[in-house]
Every structure is written in structure tokens, then in C-alpha cells.
PDB file of C-alpha atoms in Angstrom:
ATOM      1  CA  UNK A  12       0.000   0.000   0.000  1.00  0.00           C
ATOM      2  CA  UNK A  13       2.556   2.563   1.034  1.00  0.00           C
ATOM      3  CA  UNK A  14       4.645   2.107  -2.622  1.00  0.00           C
ATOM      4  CA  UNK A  15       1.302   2.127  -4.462  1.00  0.00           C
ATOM      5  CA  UNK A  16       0.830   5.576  -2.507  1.00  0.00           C
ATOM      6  CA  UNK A  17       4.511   6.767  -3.185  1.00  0.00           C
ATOM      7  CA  UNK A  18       4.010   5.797  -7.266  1.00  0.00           C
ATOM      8  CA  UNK A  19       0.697   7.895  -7.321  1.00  0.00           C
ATOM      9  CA  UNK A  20       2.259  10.522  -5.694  1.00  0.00           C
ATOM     10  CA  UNK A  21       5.802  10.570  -8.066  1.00  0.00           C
ATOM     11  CA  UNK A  22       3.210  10.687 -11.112  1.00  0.00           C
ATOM     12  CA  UNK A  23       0.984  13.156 -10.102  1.00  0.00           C
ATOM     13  CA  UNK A  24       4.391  15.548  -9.240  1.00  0.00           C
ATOM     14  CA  UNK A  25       5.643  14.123 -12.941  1.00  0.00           C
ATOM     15  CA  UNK A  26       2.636  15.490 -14.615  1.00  0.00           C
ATOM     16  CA  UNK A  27       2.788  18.980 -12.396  1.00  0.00           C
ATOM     17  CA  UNK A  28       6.323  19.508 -13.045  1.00  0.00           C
ATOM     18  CA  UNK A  29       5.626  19.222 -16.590  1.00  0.00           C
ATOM     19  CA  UNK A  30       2.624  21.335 -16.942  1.00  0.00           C
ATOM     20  CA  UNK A  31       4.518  23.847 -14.901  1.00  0.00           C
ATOM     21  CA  UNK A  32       7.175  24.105 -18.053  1.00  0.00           C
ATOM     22  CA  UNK A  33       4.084  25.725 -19.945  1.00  0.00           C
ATOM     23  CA  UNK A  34       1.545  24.644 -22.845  1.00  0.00           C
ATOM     24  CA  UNK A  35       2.978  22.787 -25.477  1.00  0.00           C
ATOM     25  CA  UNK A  36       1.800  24.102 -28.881  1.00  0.00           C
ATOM     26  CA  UNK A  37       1.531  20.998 -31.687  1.00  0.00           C
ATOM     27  CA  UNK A  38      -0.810  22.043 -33.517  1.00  0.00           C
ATOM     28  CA  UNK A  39       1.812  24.711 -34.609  1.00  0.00           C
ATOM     29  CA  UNK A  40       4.235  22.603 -35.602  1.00  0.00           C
ATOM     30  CA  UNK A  41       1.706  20.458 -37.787  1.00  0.00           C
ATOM     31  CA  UNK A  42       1.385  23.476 -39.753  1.00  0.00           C
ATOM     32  CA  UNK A  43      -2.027  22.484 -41.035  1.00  0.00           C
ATOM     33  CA  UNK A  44      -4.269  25.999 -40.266  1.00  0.00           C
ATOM     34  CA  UNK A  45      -5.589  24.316 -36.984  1.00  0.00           C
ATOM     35  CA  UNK A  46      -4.165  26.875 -34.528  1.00  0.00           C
ATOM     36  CA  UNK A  47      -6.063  26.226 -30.887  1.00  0.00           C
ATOM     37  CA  UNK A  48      -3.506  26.601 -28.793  1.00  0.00           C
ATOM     38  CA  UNK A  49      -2.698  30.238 -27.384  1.00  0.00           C
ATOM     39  CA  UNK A  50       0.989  31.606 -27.954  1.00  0.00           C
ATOM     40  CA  UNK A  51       3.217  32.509 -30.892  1.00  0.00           C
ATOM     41  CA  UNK A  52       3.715  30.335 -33.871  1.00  0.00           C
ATOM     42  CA  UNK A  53       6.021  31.205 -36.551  1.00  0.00           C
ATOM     43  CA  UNK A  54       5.630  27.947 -38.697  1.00  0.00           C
ATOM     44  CA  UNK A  55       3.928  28.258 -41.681  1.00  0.00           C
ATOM     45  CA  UNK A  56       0.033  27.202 -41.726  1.00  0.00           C
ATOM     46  CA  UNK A  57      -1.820  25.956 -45.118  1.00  0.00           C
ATOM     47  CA  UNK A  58      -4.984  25.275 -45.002  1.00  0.00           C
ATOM     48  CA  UNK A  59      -6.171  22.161 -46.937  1.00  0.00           C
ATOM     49  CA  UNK A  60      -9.152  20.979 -44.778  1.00  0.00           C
ATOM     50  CA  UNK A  61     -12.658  22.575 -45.307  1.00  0.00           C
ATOM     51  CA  UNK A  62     -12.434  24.607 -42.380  1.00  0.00           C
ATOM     52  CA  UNK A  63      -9.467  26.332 -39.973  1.00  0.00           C
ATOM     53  CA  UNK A  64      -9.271  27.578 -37.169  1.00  0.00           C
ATOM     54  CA  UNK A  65      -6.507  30.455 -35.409  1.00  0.00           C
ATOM     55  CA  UNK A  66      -8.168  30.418 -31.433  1.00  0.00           C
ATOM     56  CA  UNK A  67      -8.248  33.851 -29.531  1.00  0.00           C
ATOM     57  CA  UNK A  68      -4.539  34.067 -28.005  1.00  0.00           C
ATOM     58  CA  UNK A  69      -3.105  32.875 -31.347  1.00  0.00           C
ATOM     59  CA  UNK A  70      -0.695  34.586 -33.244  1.00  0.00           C
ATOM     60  CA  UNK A  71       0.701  33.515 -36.452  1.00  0.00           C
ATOM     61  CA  UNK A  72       4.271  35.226 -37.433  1.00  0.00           C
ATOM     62  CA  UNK A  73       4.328  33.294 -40.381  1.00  0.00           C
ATOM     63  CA  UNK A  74       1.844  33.626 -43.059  1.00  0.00           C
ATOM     64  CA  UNK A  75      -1.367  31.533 -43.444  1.00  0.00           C
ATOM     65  CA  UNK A  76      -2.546  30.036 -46.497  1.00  0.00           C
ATOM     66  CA  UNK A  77      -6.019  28.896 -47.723  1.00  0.00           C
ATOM     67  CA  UNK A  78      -5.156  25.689 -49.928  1.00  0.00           C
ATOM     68  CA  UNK A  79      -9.001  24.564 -50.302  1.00  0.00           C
ATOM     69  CA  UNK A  80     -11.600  25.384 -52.145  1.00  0.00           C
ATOM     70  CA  UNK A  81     -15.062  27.000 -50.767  1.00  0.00           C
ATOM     71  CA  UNK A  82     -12.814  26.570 -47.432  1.00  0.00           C
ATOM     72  CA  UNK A  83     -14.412  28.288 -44.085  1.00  0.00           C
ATOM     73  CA  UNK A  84     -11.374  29.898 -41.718  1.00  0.00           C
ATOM     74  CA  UNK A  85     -12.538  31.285 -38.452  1.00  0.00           C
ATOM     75  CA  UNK A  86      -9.864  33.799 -37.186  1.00  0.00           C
ATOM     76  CA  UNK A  87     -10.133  34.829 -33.338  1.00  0.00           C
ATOM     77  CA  UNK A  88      -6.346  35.378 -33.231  1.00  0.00           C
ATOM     78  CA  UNK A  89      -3.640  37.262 -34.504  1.00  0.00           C
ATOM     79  CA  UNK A  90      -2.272  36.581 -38.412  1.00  0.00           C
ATOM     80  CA  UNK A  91       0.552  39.131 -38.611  1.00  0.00           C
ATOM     81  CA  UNK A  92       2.415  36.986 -41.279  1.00  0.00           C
ATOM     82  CA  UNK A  93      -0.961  38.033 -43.530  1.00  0.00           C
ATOM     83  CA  UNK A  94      -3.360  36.070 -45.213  1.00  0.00           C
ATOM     84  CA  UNK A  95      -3.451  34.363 -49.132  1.00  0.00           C
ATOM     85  CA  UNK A  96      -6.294  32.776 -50.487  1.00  0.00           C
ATOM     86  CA  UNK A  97      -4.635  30.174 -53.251  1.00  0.00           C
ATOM     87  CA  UNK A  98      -8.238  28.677 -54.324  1.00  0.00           C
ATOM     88  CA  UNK A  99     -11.521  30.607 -55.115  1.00  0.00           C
ATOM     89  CA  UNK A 100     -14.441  30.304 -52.870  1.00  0.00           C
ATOM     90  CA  UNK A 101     -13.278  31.047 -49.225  1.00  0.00           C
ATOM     91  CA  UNK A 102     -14.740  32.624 -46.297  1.00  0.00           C
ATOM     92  CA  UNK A 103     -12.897  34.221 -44.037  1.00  0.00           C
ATOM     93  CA  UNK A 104     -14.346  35.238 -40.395  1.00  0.00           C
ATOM     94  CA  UNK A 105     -12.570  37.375 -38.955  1.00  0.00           C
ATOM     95  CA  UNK A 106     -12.554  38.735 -35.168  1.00  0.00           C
ATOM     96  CA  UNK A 107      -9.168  38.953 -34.644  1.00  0.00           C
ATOM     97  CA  UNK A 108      -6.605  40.757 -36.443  1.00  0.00           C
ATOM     98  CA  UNK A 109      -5.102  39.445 -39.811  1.00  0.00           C
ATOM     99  CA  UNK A 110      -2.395  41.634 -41.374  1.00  0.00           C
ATOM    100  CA  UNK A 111      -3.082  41.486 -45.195  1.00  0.00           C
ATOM    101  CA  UNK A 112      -5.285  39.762 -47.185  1.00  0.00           C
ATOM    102  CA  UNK A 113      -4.011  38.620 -51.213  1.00  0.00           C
ATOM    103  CA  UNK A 114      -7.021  36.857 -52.719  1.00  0.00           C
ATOM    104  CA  UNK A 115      -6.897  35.337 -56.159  1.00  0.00           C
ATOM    105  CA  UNK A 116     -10.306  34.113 -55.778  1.00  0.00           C
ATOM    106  CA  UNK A 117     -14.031  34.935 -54.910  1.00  0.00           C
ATOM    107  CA  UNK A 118     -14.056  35.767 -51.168  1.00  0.00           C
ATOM    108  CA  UNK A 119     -16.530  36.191 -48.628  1.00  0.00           C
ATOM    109  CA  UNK A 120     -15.174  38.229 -45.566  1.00  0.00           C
ATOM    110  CA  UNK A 121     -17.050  38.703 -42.562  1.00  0.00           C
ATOM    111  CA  UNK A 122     -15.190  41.007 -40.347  1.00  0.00           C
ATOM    112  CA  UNK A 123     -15.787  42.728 -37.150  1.00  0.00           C
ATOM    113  CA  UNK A 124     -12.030  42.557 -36.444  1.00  0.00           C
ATOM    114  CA  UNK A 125      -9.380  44.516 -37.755  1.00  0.00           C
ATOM    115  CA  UNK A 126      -7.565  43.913 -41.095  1.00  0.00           C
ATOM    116  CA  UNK A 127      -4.322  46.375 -41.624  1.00  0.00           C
ATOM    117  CA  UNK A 128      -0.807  46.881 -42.640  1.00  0.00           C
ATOM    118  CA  UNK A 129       1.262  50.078 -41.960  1.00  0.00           C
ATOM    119  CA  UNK A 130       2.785  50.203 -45.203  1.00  0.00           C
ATOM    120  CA  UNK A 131       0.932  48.626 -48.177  1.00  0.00           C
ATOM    121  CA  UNK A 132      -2.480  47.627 -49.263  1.00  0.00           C
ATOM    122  CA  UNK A 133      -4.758  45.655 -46.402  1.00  0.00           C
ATOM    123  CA  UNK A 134      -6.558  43.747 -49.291  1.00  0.00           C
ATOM    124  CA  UNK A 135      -5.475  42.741 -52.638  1.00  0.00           C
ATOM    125  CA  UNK A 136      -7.509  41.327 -54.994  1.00  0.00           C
ATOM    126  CA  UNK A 137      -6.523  39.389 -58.589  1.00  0.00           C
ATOM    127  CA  UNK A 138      -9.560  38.845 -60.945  1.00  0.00           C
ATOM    128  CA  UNK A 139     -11.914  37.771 -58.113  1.00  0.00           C
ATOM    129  CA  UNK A 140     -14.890  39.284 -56.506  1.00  0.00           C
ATOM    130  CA  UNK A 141     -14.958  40.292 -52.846  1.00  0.00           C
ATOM    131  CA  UNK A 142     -18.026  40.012 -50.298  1.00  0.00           C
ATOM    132  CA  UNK A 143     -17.361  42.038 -47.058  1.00  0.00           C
ATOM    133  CA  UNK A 144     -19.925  42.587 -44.376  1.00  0.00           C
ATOM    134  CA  UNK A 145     -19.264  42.925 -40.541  1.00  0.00           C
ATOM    135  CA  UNK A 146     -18.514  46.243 -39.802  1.00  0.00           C
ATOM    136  CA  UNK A 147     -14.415  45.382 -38.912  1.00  0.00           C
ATOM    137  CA  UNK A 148     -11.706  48.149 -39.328  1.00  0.00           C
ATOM    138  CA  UNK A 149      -9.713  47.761 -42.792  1.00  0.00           C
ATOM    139  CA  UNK A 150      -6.735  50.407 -43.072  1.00  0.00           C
ATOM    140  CA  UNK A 151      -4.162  50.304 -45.570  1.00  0.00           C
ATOM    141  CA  UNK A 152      -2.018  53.141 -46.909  1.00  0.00           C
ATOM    142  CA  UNK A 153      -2.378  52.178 -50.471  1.00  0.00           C
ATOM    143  CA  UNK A 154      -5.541  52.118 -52.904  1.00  0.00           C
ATOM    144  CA  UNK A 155      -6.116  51.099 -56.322  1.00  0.00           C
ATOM    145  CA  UNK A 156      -8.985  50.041 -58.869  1.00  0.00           C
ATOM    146  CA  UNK A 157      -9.816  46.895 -56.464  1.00  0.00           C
ATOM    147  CA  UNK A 158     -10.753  47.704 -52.427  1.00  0.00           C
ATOM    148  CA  UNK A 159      -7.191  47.407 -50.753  1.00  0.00           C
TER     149      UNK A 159
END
């Protein structure tokens, strides 16, 4: 009884000690646009799933890609690395802050987040059509023919 009780004990200060190094964050490192871990990530996420998630406490130094078509991303975090949308169809909900958007296809962006760079265009668009409702901030200190 008394080594069962010393065993149980030596775990449970194990599993303490370890939790007391701080979260571990593998979802980063997977680098698959499934960020739900707070804390800084500077690997590269693409997106190739039909939906992503960046969690609230999230932030993304690297930049984030949507691989997928008609693929849902539901940002609550922080994407300073920026945003590209490589297939047409996306929708992008945004409450966070992302820090440029380059879209080469349709996109639906809901935003009541921020979207903005301090030097350069906040969205780009190539040849697609953009749907943005939400009432978000989007600041940029460039324009041109498409909304940037």
C-alpha cells in the first residue's frame, strides 16, 4: 500500500512539473491551419481541410494560407504573417486581427475585427470578386482600382 501511494504521488508531481514548463503548442508545428492553442507560432500554416481555425490568443508570425476550395477559416487570433487565399471560394471570419489579405479568388469576408498593414495595401484582390460585411476596421495606406 505505502509504494502504491509513493508511485501515485511521483506521477501526479511528474505530470505537475511538466505542466509547470508551460503549454505545449503541436498544432503549430503540424502546420495544417488548426491553430487552438494560445501563444506565438512562426511555422507556416496551409490550409487544406474545409475549415481552420486560429483560437483567440493565437498569433501567427508566419503567413497563413487557404489551400481549399469553398474553405471556411474562423480567425479569433492574430495573423501578422498576412493572409493568401490560393483557391476561389473562401470565407474568411474574422474577429481577430489578420495583417493582409491577397485573394486570387471569390471571397466572402465577414469582419468585425481589424484587417491592416502600416505600409501597403490591407486587401489585394486578382480577378476575383470580394463580399465584405461585418462592420471590422480595414486600413491600408495604399488604394487602387480593387478595395485594398
Amino acid at each position: 500500500m505505502r509504494l502504491r501511494g509513493s508511485l501515485l504521488l511521483g506521477t501526479s508531481l511528474c505530470a505537475l512539473s511538466l505542466r509547470a514548463m508551460g503549454p505545449a503548442y503541436a498544432d503549430c508545428a503540424a502546420g495544417d491551419g488548426q491553430l487552438t492553442s494560445p501563444g506565438t507560432c512562426a511555422t507556416p500554416q496551409t490550409l487544406t481541410a474545409p475549415t481552420g481555425v486560429v483560437s483567440a490568443g493565437a498569433t501567427l508570425t508566419a503567413g497563413y494560407s487557404i489551400a481549399k476550395n469553398n474553405a471556411t477559416l474562423t480567425n479569433a487570433g492574430s495573423l501578422v504573417g498576412g493572409l493568401v487565399q490560393q483557391e476561389p471560394g473562401a470565407t474568411v471570419v474574422n474577429t481577430g486581427v489578420i495583417g493582409a489579405i491577397t485573394s486570387i479568388g471569390d471571397l466572402n469576408l465577414i469582419n468585425t475585427g481589424t484587417i491592416a498593414v502600416q505600409n501597403g495595401t490591407a486587401i489585394t484582390l486578382s480577378a476575383s470578386t470580394l463580399s465584405i460585411s461585418g462592420g471590422g476596421v480595414v486600413k491600408g495606406d495604399s488604394y487602387g482600382d480593387s478595395v485594398q
